[in-house]
């Protein structure tokens, strides 16, 4: 039996980052992970492989649509799908290998297998029971199921199966116009699949800035994605190699049916804490099946903490990472803190979509006096030079103090640019602070400065 200061259950972005911080703070640390490789859903079957496929298919899209215009003539590349998947697998391998290296470098033990917690202070993996003064549950999430839809990961797939399809489907139906649906829908649309997205709500990416939702949907439609909005999927019927997706429009009418070779179910994820024995331990859960924690990630059982997708809040790798670092600080007797008001959200389509803070609509609904500065990428020279003049940057500020309350960007490299706003918000900056900061020309980031100028006396290039 081995003894640790901390055992972390799950080596996704929350768990492995937490382990590194614990080790840096001098705590004897182990992670338990049952997958063959470290990195969790994000590295193995989520964020990273999908970004590899988004990159490869974006290149294809550029070759097909923009090369000739730029004087790049010649045969458009054809798709070698097995090779593209192997490139993706290679990228995943480099990253999971990197995490394994970091575990060794920081002298963190990797206990291989699936953990349970027989009692506070004890973690069982197989027949071995390990002792730990502190346990951090970072067991993540799994795709949530939809009544009437049986996932076989062949014809009816989750994001995991969608990354491993044996061939590119002719017709794909995506259930859910959220982040996964739009990213993976974009991948297959670029690969030539006829993609139809069926969404229950009336807008894509529910909860996002309304302006962005409208622009985003229009751009994706131009890229060939079809949308059926306000439609509740009732069920999916499969034959040996095909599927029929049945849905009902919310406004009424008969049940409708669409045929598909592959159906991607992307209707959200749910916390995963199975097999840990939390019931027997008496760990308090929320009504939504998340582990309930206090503001410092403590569960109601002393010595047991929880972070990431398995607790409340957005299911985002970087939110889990921040919690992972902060909980390590708390365990080490320091002050761990996460500013939940400044967690960016990014959709890695082309163009990218990135948001942070409050939306214009929620602030208006709350009756807050706000000012909105908006700048279209059509006025950004750099964006036009790379065929990405669509979209805009938008900053929302308090009308009286000019303090930045939120932002939404749809445009090139939006996912990187949003951090300028995040830093501004962390520092309690005003739009004027951003506007007075010199921005290199020609960069996409000038659009952020122009949006900040638009909160004051006006942008220059509009
Ligand atoms: P999501 O919550 O983003 O979107 C699910 C969509 O499905 C919603 O628009 C919902 O209205 C719709 N829906 C639900 N039931 C339906 C039905 N019966 N018929 C039609 N539409 C229905 O969930 P998603 O895309 O599955 O992602 C899961 C989690 O993973 C999210 O929390 C997301 O933030 C995270 N994620 C984040 C990524 C990123 O940061 N780039 C990438 C991939 C996932």
GROMACS .gro file of C-alpha atoms and ligand atoms in nm:
model
  506
    1UNK     CA    1   0.000   0.000   0.000
    2UNK     CA    2   0.140   0.339  -0.099
    3UNK     CA    3   0.074   0.667   0.077
    4UNK     CA    4   0.022   1.002  -0.091
    5UNK     CA    5  -0.061   1.358   0.001
    6UNK     CA    6  -0.296   1.372  -0.299
    7UNK     CA    7  -0.448   1.118  -0.534
    8UNK     CA    8  -0.625   1.261  -0.833
    9UNK     CA    9  -0.884   1.047  -1.006
   10UNK     CA   10  -0.881   1.113  -1.380
   11UNK     CA   11  -0.596   1.248  -1.592
   12UNK     CA   12  -0.783   1.482  -1.826
   13UNK     CA   13  -0.694   1.853  -1.843
   14UNK     CA   14  -0.838   1.906  -1.494
   15UNK     CA   15  -0.667   1.610  -1.331
   16UNK     CA   16  -0.322   1.616  -1.489
   17UNK     CA   17  -0.285   1.993  -1.451
   18UNK     CA   18  -0.389   1.964  -1.087
   19UNK     CA   19  -0.133   1.686  -1.036
   20UNK     CA   20   0.147   1.902  -1.178
   21UNK     CA   21   0.055   2.196  -0.956
   22UNK     CA   22   0.032   1.965  -0.649
   23UNK     CA   23   0.380   1.830  -0.728
   24UNK     CA   24   0.516   2.182  -0.779
   25UNK     CA   25   0.381   2.270  -0.436
   26UNK     CA   26   0.575   1.981  -0.282
   27UNK     CA   27   0.290   1.733  -0.238
   28UNK     CA   28   0.347   1.362  -0.304
   29UNK     CA   29   0.100   1.304  -0.585
   30UNK     CA   30  -0.049   1.025  -0.795
   31UNK     CA   31  -0.306   1.022  -1.072
   32UNK     CA   32  -0.534   0.730  -1.144
   33UNK     CA   33  -0.627   0.684  -1.508
   34UNK     CA   34  -0.793   0.383  -1.669
   35UNK     CA   35  -0.740   0.482  -2.033
   36UNK     CA   36  -0.434   0.351  -2.213
   37UNK     CA   37  -0.307   0.708  -2.249
   38UNK     CA   38  -0.322   1.023  -2.037
   39UNK     CA   39  -0.507   1.343  -2.131
   40UNK     CA   40  -0.870   1.237  -2.088
   41UNK     CA   41  -1.149   1.304  -2.334
   42UNK     CA   42  -0.996   1.633  -2.448
   43UNK     CA   43  -0.665   1.496  -2.570
   44UNK     CA   44  -0.777   1.147  -2.675
   45UNK     CA   45  -1.120   1.188  -2.833
   46UNK     CA   46  -1.218   1.554  -2.803
   47UNK     CA   47  -1.055   1.894  -2.840
   48UNK     CA   48  -0.724   1.781  -2.989
   49UNK     CA   49  -0.822   1.525  -3.256
   50UNK     CA   50  -1.110   1.746  -3.369
   51UNK     CA   51  -0.870   2.040  -3.409
   52UNK     CA   52  -0.640   1.827  -3.626
   53UNK     CA   53  -0.934   1.737  -3.853
   54UNK     CA   54  -1.057   2.098  -3.856
   55UNK     CA   55  -0.710   2.213  -3.962
   56UNK     CA   56  -0.670   1.952  -4.238
   57UNK     CA   57  -1.017   2.014  -4.380
   58UNK     CA   58  -0.971   2.391  -4.360
   59UNK     CA   59  -0.662   2.350  -4.579
   60UNK     CA   60  -0.872   2.151  -4.825
   61UNK     CA   61  -1.141   2.419  -4.823
   62UNK     CA   62  -0.878   2.687  -4.894
   63UNK     CA   63  -0.738   2.482  -5.182
   64UNK     CA   64  -1.083   2.428  -5.330
   65UNK     CA   65  -1.216   2.780  -5.285
   66UNK     CA   66  -0.938   3.035  -5.255
   67UNK     CA   67  -0.618   2.904  -5.413
   68UNK     CA   68  -0.704   2.988  -5.774
   69UNK     CA   69  -0.797   3.343  -5.679
   70UNK     CA   70  -0.455   3.387  -5.515
   71UNK     CA   71  -0.277   3.262  -5.827
   72UNK     CA   72  -0.221   2.911  -5.695
   73UNK     CA   73  -0.322   2.698  -5.990
   74UNK     CA   74  -0.316   2.323  -6.033
   75UNK     CA   75  -0.490   2.012  -5.915
   76UNK     CA   76  -0.695   2.049  -5.597
   77UNK     CA   77  -0.578   1.788  -5.340
   78UNK     CA   78  -0.795   1.480  -5.306
   79UNK     CA   79  -0.875   1.334  -4.965
   80UNK     CA   80  -0.687   1.030  -4.838
   81UNK     CA   81  -0.915   0.968  -4.541
   82UNK     CA   82  -0.710   0.691  -4.373
   83UNK     CA   83  -0.404   0.917  -4.391
   84UNK     CA   84  -0.596   1.214  -4.250
   85UNK     CA   85  -0.710   0.999  -3.958
   86UNK     CA   86  -0.358   0.875  -3.903
   87UNK     CA   87  -0.230   1.237  -3.898
   88UNK     CA   88  -0.493   1.306  -3.633
   89UNK     CA   89  -0.390   0.998  -3.434
   90UNK     CA   90  -0.029   1.109  -3.455
   91UNK     CA   91  -0.115   1.456  -3.317
   92UNK     CA   92  -0.304   1.289  -3.030
   93UNK     CA   93  -0.007   1.060  -2.961
   94UNK     CA   94   0.236   1.351  -2.943
   95UNK     CA   95   0.014   1.524  -2.688
   96UNK     CA   96  -0.068   1.225  -2.469
   97UNK     CA   97   0.302   1.131  -2.475
   98UNK     CA   98   0.381   1.486  -2.369
   99UNK     CA   99   0.154   1.456  -2.066
  100UNK     CA  100   0.318   1.126  -1.970
  101UNK     CA  101   0.658   1.298  -1.990
  102UNK     CA  102   0.529   1.579  -1.765
  103UNK     CA  103   0.407   1.324  -1.507
  104UNK     CA  104   0.752   1.164  -1.495
  105UNK     CA  105   0.930   1.499  -1.489
  106UNK     CA  106   0.723   1.606  -1.189
  107UNK     CA  107   0.761   1.266  -1.016
  108UNK     CA  108   0.387   1.199  -1.024
  109UNK     CA  109   0.289   0.831  -1.011
  110UNK     CA  110   0.044   0.710  -1.273
  111UNK     CA  111  -0.170   0.437  -1.114
  112UNK     CA  112  -0.320   0.256  -1.414
  113UNK     CA  113  -0.679   0.139  -1.381
  114UNK     CA  114  -1.020   0.258  -1.267
  115UNK     CA  115  -1.051   0.397  -0.918
  116UNK     CA  116  -1.310   0.368  -0.647
  117UNK     CA  117  -1.314   0.534  -0.305
  118UNK     CA  118  -1.392   0.270  -0.040
  119UNK     CA  119  -1.357   0.532   0.236
  120UNK     CA  120  -1.229   0.888   0.278
  121UNK     CA  121  -0.850   0.874   0.254
  122UNK     CA  122  -0.848   0.552   0.048
  123UNK     CA  123  -0.843   0.492  -0.326
  124UNK     CA  124  -0.881   0.141  -0.461
  125UNK     CA  125  -0.752   0.043  -0.805
  126UNK     CA  126  -0.793  -0.327  -0.882
  127UNK     CA  127  -0.689  -0.514  -0.567
  128UNK     CA  128  -0.462  -0.237  -0.442
  129UNK     CA  129  -0.573   0.019  -0.188
  130UNK     CA  130  -0.372   0.341  -0.176
  131UNK     CA  131  -0.385   0.596   0.103
  132UNK     CA  132  -0.419   0.966   0.037
  133UNK     CA  133  -0.467   1.258   0.273
  134UNK     CA  134  -0.658   1.431  -0.005
  135UNK     CA  135  -0.853   1.294  -0.302
  136UNK     CA  136  -0.945   1.506  -0.604
  137UNK     CA  137  -1.217   1.367  -0.830
  138UNK     CA  138  -1.161   1.484  -1.187
  139UNK     CA  139  -1.353   1.208  -1.363
  140UNK     CA  140  -1.502   1.428  -1.637
  141UNK     CA  141  -1.810   1.372  -1.848
  142UNK     CA  142  -1.961   1.146  -2.113
  143UNK     CA  143  -2.205   1.220  -2.398
  144UNK     CA  144  -2.560   1.242  -2.271
  145UNK     CA  145  -2.816   1.012  -2.427
  146UNK     CA  146  -3.131   1.108  -2.612
  147UNK     CA  147  -3.454   0.908  -2.568
  148UNK     CA  148  -3.525   0.696  -2.876
  149UNK     CA  149  -3.170   0.724  -3.004
  150UNK     CA  150  -2.939   0.428  -2.958
  151UNK     CA  151  -2.571   0.502  -3.014
  152UNK     CA  152  -2.375   0.218  -3.181
  153UNK     CA  153  -2.068   0.433  -3.267
  154UNK     CA  154  -2.100   0.309  -3.628
  155UNK     CA  155  -2.412   0.459  -3.782
  156UNK     CA  156  -2.533   0.656  -3.481
  157UNK     CA  157  -2.222   0.810  -3.328
  158UNK     CA  158  -2.111   1.047  -3.056
  159UNK     CA  159  -1.813   1.276  -3.110
  160UNK     CA  160  -1.588   0.976  -3.030
  161UNK     CA  161  -1.724   0.766  -3.317
  162UNK     CA  162  -1.736   1.069  -3.548
  163UNK     CA  163  -1.357   1.095  -3.526
  164UNK     CA  164  -1.311   0.736  -3.642
  165UNK     CA  165  -1.564   0.685  -3.921
  166UNK     CA  166  -1.441   0.417  -4.164
  167UNK     CA  167  -1.548   0.630  -4.460
  168UNK     CA  168  -1.675   0.979  -4.528
  169UNK     CA  169  -2.056   0.960  -4.522
  170UNK     CA  170  -2.257   1.090  -4.816
  171UNK     CA  171  -2.528   1.218  -4.586
  172UNK     CA  172  -2.476   1.310  -4.225
  173UNK     CA  173  -2.741   1.432  -3.982
  174UNK     CA  174  -2.613   1.615  -3.678
  175UNK     CA  175  -2.847   1.634  -3.381
  176UNK     CA  176  -2.771   1.955  -3.189
  177UNK     CA  177  -2.626   2.285  -3.317
  178UNK     CA  178  -2.393   2.323  -3.018
  179UNK     CA  179  -2.016   2.332  -3.019
  180UNK     CA  180  -1.956   1.965  -3.108
  181UNK     CA  181  -2.226   1.959  -3.376
  182UNK     CA  182  -2.094   2.266  -3.554
  183UNK     CA  183  -1.723   2.177  -3.531
  184UNK     CA  184  -1.762   1.818  -3.650
  185UNK     CA  185  -2.043   1.914  -3.889
  186UNK     CA  186  -1.798   2.161  -4.047
  187UNK     CA  187  -1.533   1.890  -4.080
  188UNK     CA  188  -1.762   1.657  -4.273
  189UNK     CA  189  -1.920   1.934  -4.482
  190UNK     CA  190  -1.568   2.030  -4.595
  191UNK     CA  191  -1.497   1.664  -4.674
  192UNK     CA  192  -1.797   1.662  -4.906
  193UNK     CA  193  -2.074   1.513  -4.688
  194UNK     CA  194  -2.420   1.660  -4.717
  195UNK     CA  195  -2.463   1.777  -4.357
  196UNK     CA  196  -2.800   1.863  -4.202
  197UNK     CA  197  -2.805   1.996  -3.847
  198UNK     CA  198  -3.129   1.946  -3.655
  199UNK     CA  199  -3.158   2.179  -3.357
  200UNK     CA  200  -3.429   2.211  -3.093
  201UNK     CA  201  -3.379   2.581  -3.027
  202UNK     CA  202  -3.434   2.860  -3.280
  203UNK     CA  203  -3.068   2.965  -3.289
  204UNK     CA  204  -2.732   2.790  -3.305
  205UNK     CA  205  -2.515   2.773  -2.991
  206UNK     CA  206  -2.789   2.850  -2.739
  207UNK     CA  207  -2.699   3.119  -2.489
  208UNK     CA  208  -2.448   3.292  -2.714
  209UNK     CA  209  -2.468   3.655  -2.831
  210UNK     CA  210  -2.768   3.682  -3.069
  211UNK     CA  211  -2.573   3.879  -3.331
  212UNK     CA  212  -2.307   3.610  -3.337
  213UNK     CA  213  -2.567   3.334  -3.361
  214UNK     CA  214  -2.725   3.492  -3.670
  215UNK     CA  215  -2.393   3.568  -3.844
  216UNK     CA  216  -2.250   3.226  -3.756
  217UNK     CA  217  -2.547   3.037  -3.898
  218UNK     CA  218  -2.544   3.244  -4.217
  219UNK     CA  219  -2.171   3.178  -4.271
  220UNK     CA  220  -2.208   2.805  -4.203
  221UNK     CA  221  -2.499   2.791  -4.449
  222UNK     CA  222  -2.277   2.951  -4.712
  223UNK     CA  223  -2.026   2.675  -4.639
  224UNK     CA  224  -2.292   2.417  -4.724
  225UNK     CA  225  -2.437   2.314  -4.388
  226UNK     CA  226  -2.816   2.284  -4.384
  227UNK     CA  227  -3.016   2.361  -4.071
  228UNK     CA  228  -3.355   2.249  -3.945
  229UNK     CA  229  -3.426   2.477  -3.650
  230UNK     CA  230  -3.692   2.450  -3.380
  231UNK     CA  231  -3.704   2.074  -3.427
  232UNK     CA  232  -3.709   1.812  -3.153
  233UNK     CA  233  -3.560   1.480  -3.257
  234UNK     CA  234  -3.798   1.202  -3.155
  235UNK     CA  235  -3.589   0.903  -3.244
  236UNK     CA  236  -3.353   0.738  -3.490
  237UNK     CA  237  -3.423   0.413  -3.673
  238UNK     CA  238  -3.133   0.222  -3.819
  239UNK     CA  239  -3.099  -0.049  -4.081
  240UNK     CA  240  -2.770  -0.227  -4.155
  241UNK     CA  241  -2.604   0.076  -4.308
  242UNK     CA  242  -2.848   0.369  -4.295
  243UNK     CA  243  -3.054   0.569  -4.050
  244UNK     CA  244  -3.378   0.761  -4.046
  245UNK     CA  245  -3.392   1.059  -3.813
  246UNK     CA  246  -3.744   1.149  -3.700
  247UNK     CA  247  -3.821   1.494  -3.573
  248UNK     CA  248  -4.114   1.714  -3.495
  249UNK     CA  249  -4.112   2.089  -3.554
  250UNK     CA  250  -4.198   2.280  -3.238
  251UNK     CA  251  -4.449   2.492  -3.427
  252UNK     CA  252  -4.648   2.175  -3.500
  253UNK     CA  253  -4.720   1.963  -3.805
  254UNK     CA  254  -4.652   1.600  -3.890
  255UNK     CA  255  -4.346   1.408  -3.789
  256UNK     CA  256  -4.067   1.459  -4.045
  257UNK     CA  257  -3.796   1.215  -4.146
  258UNK     CA  258  -3.444   1.267  -4.287
  259UNK     CA  259  -3.226   0.986  -4.422
  260UNK     CA  260  -2.862   0.963  -4.323
  261UNK     CA  261  -2.562   0.737  -4.360
  262UNK     CA  262  -2.431   0.861  -4.026
  263UNK     CA  263  -2.606   1.041  -3.741
  264UNK     CA  264  -2.395   1.243  -3.498
  265UNK     CA  265  -2.561   1.290  -3.160
  266UNK     CA  266  -2.426   1.614  -3.012
  267UNK     CA  267  -2.688   1.710  -2.759
  268UNK     CA  268  -2.466   1.777  -2.463
  269UNK     CA  269  -2.258   1.584  -2.210
  270UNK     CA  270  -2.328   1.467  -1.855
  271UNK     CA  271  -2.100   1.433  -1.552
  272UNK     CA  272  -1.929   1.096  -1.512
  273UNK     CA  273  -1.877   0.960  -1.162
  274UNK     CA  274  -1.976   0.596  -1.208
  275UNK     CA  275  -1.797   0.329  -1.013
  276UNK     CA  276  -1.640   0.569  -0.764
  277UNK     CA  277  -1.872   0.458  -0.485
  278UNK     CA  278  -1.991   0.810  -0.406
  279UNK     CA  279  -2.335   0.692  -0.294
  280UNK     CA  280  -2.193   0.471  -0.022
  281UNK     CA  281  -1.961   0.751   0.087
  282UNK     CA  282  -2.255   0.989   0.113
  283UNK     CA  283  -2.108   1.246  -0.128
  284UNK     CA  284  -2.371   1.508  -0.198
  285UNK     CA  285  -2.478   1.547  -0.562
  286UNK     CA  286  -2.672   1.829  -0.731
  287UNK     CA  287  -3.009   1.772  -0.897
  288UNK     CA  288  -2.829   1.759  -1.232
  289UNK     CA  289  -2.607   1.470  -1.126
  290UNK     CA  290  -2.296   1.680  -1.061
  291UNK     CA  291  -2.083   1.642  -0.749
  292UNK     CA  292  -2.177   1.931  -0.518
  293UNK     CA  293  -1.881   2.137  -0.397
  294UNK     CA  294  -1.824   2.457  -0.202
  295UNK     CA  295  -1.636   2.756  -0.347
  296UNK     CA  296  -1.306   2.577  -0.282
  297UNK     CA  297  -1.403   2.252  -0.454
  298UNK     CA  298  -1.460   2.061  -0.128
  299UNK     CA  299  -1.734   1.799  -0.131
  300UNK     CA  300  -1.932   1.741   0.188
  301UNK     CA  301  -1.690   1.455   0.276
  302UNK     CA  302  -1.373   1.591   0.437
  303UNK     CA  303  -1.060   1.529   0.230
  304UNK     CA  304  -1.251   1.473  -0.096
  305UNK     CA  305  -1.253   1.746  -0.359
  306UNK     CA  306  -1.400   1.757  -0.712
  307UNK     CA  307  -1.322   1.969  -1.021
  308UNK     CA  308  -1.399   1.997  -1.392
  309UNK     CA  309  -1.690   1.854  -1.590
  310UNK     CA  310  -1.807   1.643  -1.296
  311UNK     CA  311  -1.905   1.957  -1.098
  312UNK     CA  312  -2.120   2.251  -1.204
  313UNK     CA  313  -2.017   2.516  -1.456
  314UNK     CA  314  -1.927   2.508  -1.825
  315UNK     CA  315  -1.783   2.178  -1.947
  316UNK     CA  316  -1.461   2.326  -2.080
  317UNK     CA  317  -1.106   2.192  -2.056
  318UNK     CA  318  -0.963   2.529  -1.952
  319UNK     CA  319  -1.221   2.574  -1.674
  320UNK     CA  320  -1.117   2.231  -1.543
  321UNK     CA  321  -0.747   2.327  -1.568
  322UNK     CA  322  -0.804   2.645  -1.370
  323UNK     CA  323  -0.994   2.454  -1.103
  324UNK     CA  324  -0.719   2.191  -1.101
  325UNK     CA  325  -0.453   2.450  -1.025
  326UNK     CA  326  -0.669   2.629  -0.770
  327UNK     CA  327  -0.765   2.314  -0.577
  328UNK     CA  328  -0.396   2.222  -0.554
  329UNK     CA  329  -0.330   2.560  -0.395
  330UNK     CA  330  -0.615   2.505  -0.150
  331UNK     CA  331  -0.484   2.159  -0.055
  332UNK     CA  332  -0.137   2.310  -0.005
  333UNK     CA  333  -0.286   2.566   0.234
  334UNK     CA  334  -0.268   2.857  -0.009
  335UNK     CA  335  -0.542   3.061  -0.172
  336UNK     CA  336  -0.684   2.901  -0.485
  337UNK     CA  337  -0.914   3.116  -0.692
  338UNK     CA  338  -1.104   3.089  -1.024
  339UNK     CA  339  -1.275   3.391  -1.173
  340UNK     CA  340  -1.583   3.228  -1.324
  341UNK     CA  341  -1.686   3.560  -1.478
  342UNK     CA  342  -1.390   3.551  -1.714
  343UNK     CA  343  -1.389   3.208  -1.876
  344UNK     CA  344  -1.369   3.229  -2.254
  345UNK     CA  345  -1.568   2.999  -2.482
  346UNK     CA  346  -1.441   2.918  -2.830
  347UNK     CA  347  -1.582   2.735  -3.131
  348UNK     CA  348  -1.299   2.631  -3.363
  349UNK     CA  349  -1.482   2.656  -3.694
  350UNK     CA  350  -1.379   2.892  -3.973
  351UNK     CA  351  -1.433   3.165  -3.883
  352UNK     CA  352  -1.373   3.100  -3.515
  353UNK     CA  353  -1.622   3.220  -3.258
  354UNK     CA  354  -1.509   3.337  -2.916
  355UNK     CA  355  -1.696   3.491  -2.627
  356UNK     CA  356  -1.627   3.598  -2.271
  357UNK     CA  357  -1.822   3.758  -1.990
  358UNK     CA  358  -2.180   3.876  -2.009
  359UNK     CA  359  -2.382   3.899  -2.331
  360UNK     CA  360  -2.553   4.214  -2.455
  361UNK     CA  361  -2.891   4.041  -2.428
  362UNK     CA  362  -2.857   3.925  -2.066
  363UNK     CA  363  -2.730   4.265  -1.954
  364UNK     CA  364  -3.020   4.440  -2.129
  365UNK     CA  365  -3.265   4.195  -1.974
  366UNK     CA  366  -3.118   4.281  -1.633
  367UNK     CA  367  -3.179   4.649  -1.706
  368UNK     CA  368  -2.807   4.738  -1.698
  369UNK     CA  369  -2.706   5.057  -1.880
  370UNK     CA  370  -2.451   4.942  -2.136
  371UNK     CA  371  -2.271   5.060  -2.448
  372UNK     CA  372  -2.180   4.826  -2.731
  373UNK     CA  373  -1.888   4.882  -2.966
  374UNK     CA  374  -1.883   4.672  -3.280
  375UNK     CA  375  -1.640   4.650  -3.568
  376UNK     CA  376  -1.675   4.437  -3.882
  377UNK     CA  377  -1.376   4.244  -4.014
  378UNK     CA  378  -1.458   4.392  -4.358
  379UNK     CA  379  -1.273   4.701  -4.228
  380UNK     CA  380  -0.970   4.497  -4.121
  381UNK     CA  381  -0.704   4.488  -4.391
  382UNK     CA  382  -0.537   4.170  -4.267
  383UNK     CA  383  -0.862   3.973  -4.256
  384UNK     CA  384  -0.946   4.076  -4.612
  385UNK     CA  385  -0.601   3.965  -4.729
  386UNK     CA  386  -0.681   3.609  -4.618
  387UNK     CA  387  -1.043   3.586  -4.742
  388UNK     CA  388  -1.180   3.624  -4.389
  389UNK     CA  389  -1.356   3.959  -4.402
  390UNK     CA  390  -1.678   3.819  -4.256
  391UNK     CA  391  -1.772   3.856  -3.892
  392UNK     CA  392  -1.708   4.118  -3.626
  393UNK     CA  393  -1.566   4.198  -3.286
  394UNK     CA  394  -1.803   4.336  -3.028
  395UNK     CA  395  -1.727   4.474  -2.684
  396UNK     CA  396  -1.988   4.546  -2.421
  397UNK     CA  397  -1.913   4.804  -2.153
  398UNK     CA  398  -2.086   4.967  -1.858
  399UNK     CA  399  -2.236   5.291  -1.997
  400UNK     CA  400  -2.121   5.497  -1.700
  401UNK     CA  401  -1.781   5.356  -1.609
  402UNK     CA  402  -1.673   5.222  -1.953
  403UNK     CA  403  -1.561   4.901  -1.775
  404UNK     CA  404  -1.552   4.598  -2.007
  405UNK     CA  405  -1.827   4.351  -1.916
  406UNK     CA  406  -1.805   4.107  -2.204
  407UNK     CA  407  -1.713   4.050  -2.566
  408UNK     CA  408  -1.799   3.835  -2.863
  409UNK     CA  409  -1.583   3.786  -3.169
  410UNK     CA  410  -1.661   3.596  -3.487
  411UNK     CA  411  -1.369   3.611  -3.722
  412UNK     CA  412  -1.017   3.489  -3.794
  413UNK     CA  413  -0.821   3.372  -3.486
  414UNK     CA  414  -1.106   3.485  -3.260
  415UNK     CA  415  -1.010   3.213  -3.009
  416UNK     CA  416  -0.669   3.370  -2.962
  417UNK     CA  417  -0.781   3.733  -2.976
  418UNK     CA  418  -1.040   3.690  -2.702
  419UNK     CA  419  -0.761   3.676  -2.443
  420UNK     CA  420  -0.690   4.045  -2.486
  421UNK     CA  421  -1.041   4.102  -2.353
  422UNK     CA  422  -0.996   3.839  -2.080
  423UNK     CA  423  -0.685   4.016  -1.951
  424UNK     CA  424  -0.865   4.351  -1.974
  425UNK     CA  425  -1.155   4.212  -1.769
  426UNK     CA  426  -0.920   4.058  -1.509
  427UNK     CA  427  -0.760   4.401  -1.466
  428UNK     CA  428  -1.097   4.577  -1.452
  429UNK     CA  429  -1.001   4.773  -1.764
  430UNK     CA  430  -1.220   5.013  -1.959
  431UNK     CA  431  -1.275   5.009  -2.335
  432UNK     CA  432  -1.068   5.327  -2.341
  433UNK     CA  433  -0.772   5.133  -2.196
  434UNK     CA  434  -0.790   4.893  -2.490
  435UNK     CA  435  -0.844   5.176  -2.738
  436UNK     CA  436  -0.536   5.360  -2.607
  437UNK     CA  437  -0.318   5.050  -2.638
  438UNK     CA  438  -0.109   5.048  -2.955
  439UNK     CA  439  -0.202   4.749  -3.173
  440UNK     CA  440   0.034   4.629  -3.444
  441UNK     CA  441  -0.074   4.681  -3.803
  442UNK     CA  442  -0.180   4.477  -3.991
  443UNK     CA  443  -0.326   4.231  -3.739
  444UNK     CA  444  -0.669   4.084  -3.673
  445UNK     CA  445  -0.640   4.226  -3.320
  446UNK     CA  446  -0.689   4.575  -3.460
  447UNK     CA  447  -1.058   4.478  -3.488
  448UNK     CA  448  -1.067   4.446  -3.109
  449UNK     CA  449  -0.917   4.792  -3.070
  450UNK     CA  450  -1.164   4.932  -3.324
  451UNK     CA  451  -1.452   4.775  -3.127
  452UNK     CA  452  -1.311   4.944  -2.816
  453UNK     CA  453  -1.292   5.275  -3.006
  454UNK     CA  454  -1.654   5.217  -3.110
  455UNK     CA  455  -1.747   5.227  -2.739
  456UNK     CA  456  -1.614   5.585  -2.733
  457UNK     CA  457  -1.583   5.842  -3.012
  458UNK     CA  458  -1.597   5.586  -3.290
  459UNK     CA  459  -1.381   5.344  -3.487
  460UNK     CA  460  -1.139   5.468  -3.754
  461UNK     CA  461  -1.194   5.219  -4.036
  462UNK     CA  462  -1.575   5.209  -4.043
  463LIG     P1  463  -2.409   2.174  -2.637
  463LIG     O1  464  -2.478   2.184  -2.507
  463LIG     O2  465  -2.308   2.275  -2.677
  463LIG     O3  466  -2.519   2.170  -2.754
  463LIG     C1  467  -2.623   2.074  -2.758
  463LIG     C2  468  -2.732   2.122  -2.852
  463LIG     O4  469  -2.824   2.016  -2.875
  463LIG     C3  470  -2.811   2.238  -2.796
  463LIG     O5  471  -2.813   2.340  -2.893
  463LIG     C4  472  -2.949   2.178  -2.771
  463LIG     O6  473  -3.053   2.272  -2.786
  463LIG     C5  474  -2.956   2.069  -2.877
  463LIG     N1  475  -3.052   1.961  -2.850
  463LIG     C6  476  -3.068   1.894  -2.733
  463LIG     N2  477  -3.164   1.799  -2.747
  463LIG     C7  478  -3.209   1.803  -2.874
  463LIG     C8  479  -3.308   1.731  -2.950
  463LIG     N3  480  -3.381   1.631  -2.897
  463LIG     N4  481  -3.329   1.762  -3.079
  463LIG     C9  482  -3.256   1.863  -3.135
  463LIG     N5  483  -3.161   1.935  -3.069
  463LIG    C10  484  -3.137   1.906  -2.941
  463LIG     O7  485  -2.348   2.025  -2.639
  463LIG     P2  486  -2.237   1.957  -2.729
  463LIG     O8  487  -2.217   2.030  -2.857
  463LIG     O9  488  -2.277   1.814  -2.735
  463LIG    O10  489  -2.107   1.973  -2.642
  463LIG    C11  490  -2.099   1.910  -2.514
  463LIG    C12  491  -2.007   1.984  -2.421
  463LIG    O11  492  -1.873   1.977  -2.468
  463LIG    C13  493  -2.043   2.131  -2.412
  463LIG    O12  494  -2.045   2.167  -2.276
  463LIG    C14  495  -1.934   2.202  -2.485
  463LIG    O13  496  -1.906   2.328  -2.429
  463LIG    C15  497  -1.815   2.106  -2.473
  463LIG     N6  498  -1.729   2.118  -2.590
  463LIG    C16  499  -1.655   2.232  -2.604
  463LIG    C17  500  -1.578   2.250  -2.716
  463LIG    C18  501  -1.503   2.376  -2.730
  463LIG    O14  502  -1.481   2.444  -2.631
  463LIG     N7  503  -1.460   2.415  -2.851
  463LIG    C19  504  -1.570   2.150  -2.823
  463LIG    C20  505  -1.657   2.039  -2.799
  463LIG    C21  506  -1.731   2.025  -2.686
   0.00000   0.00000   0.00000
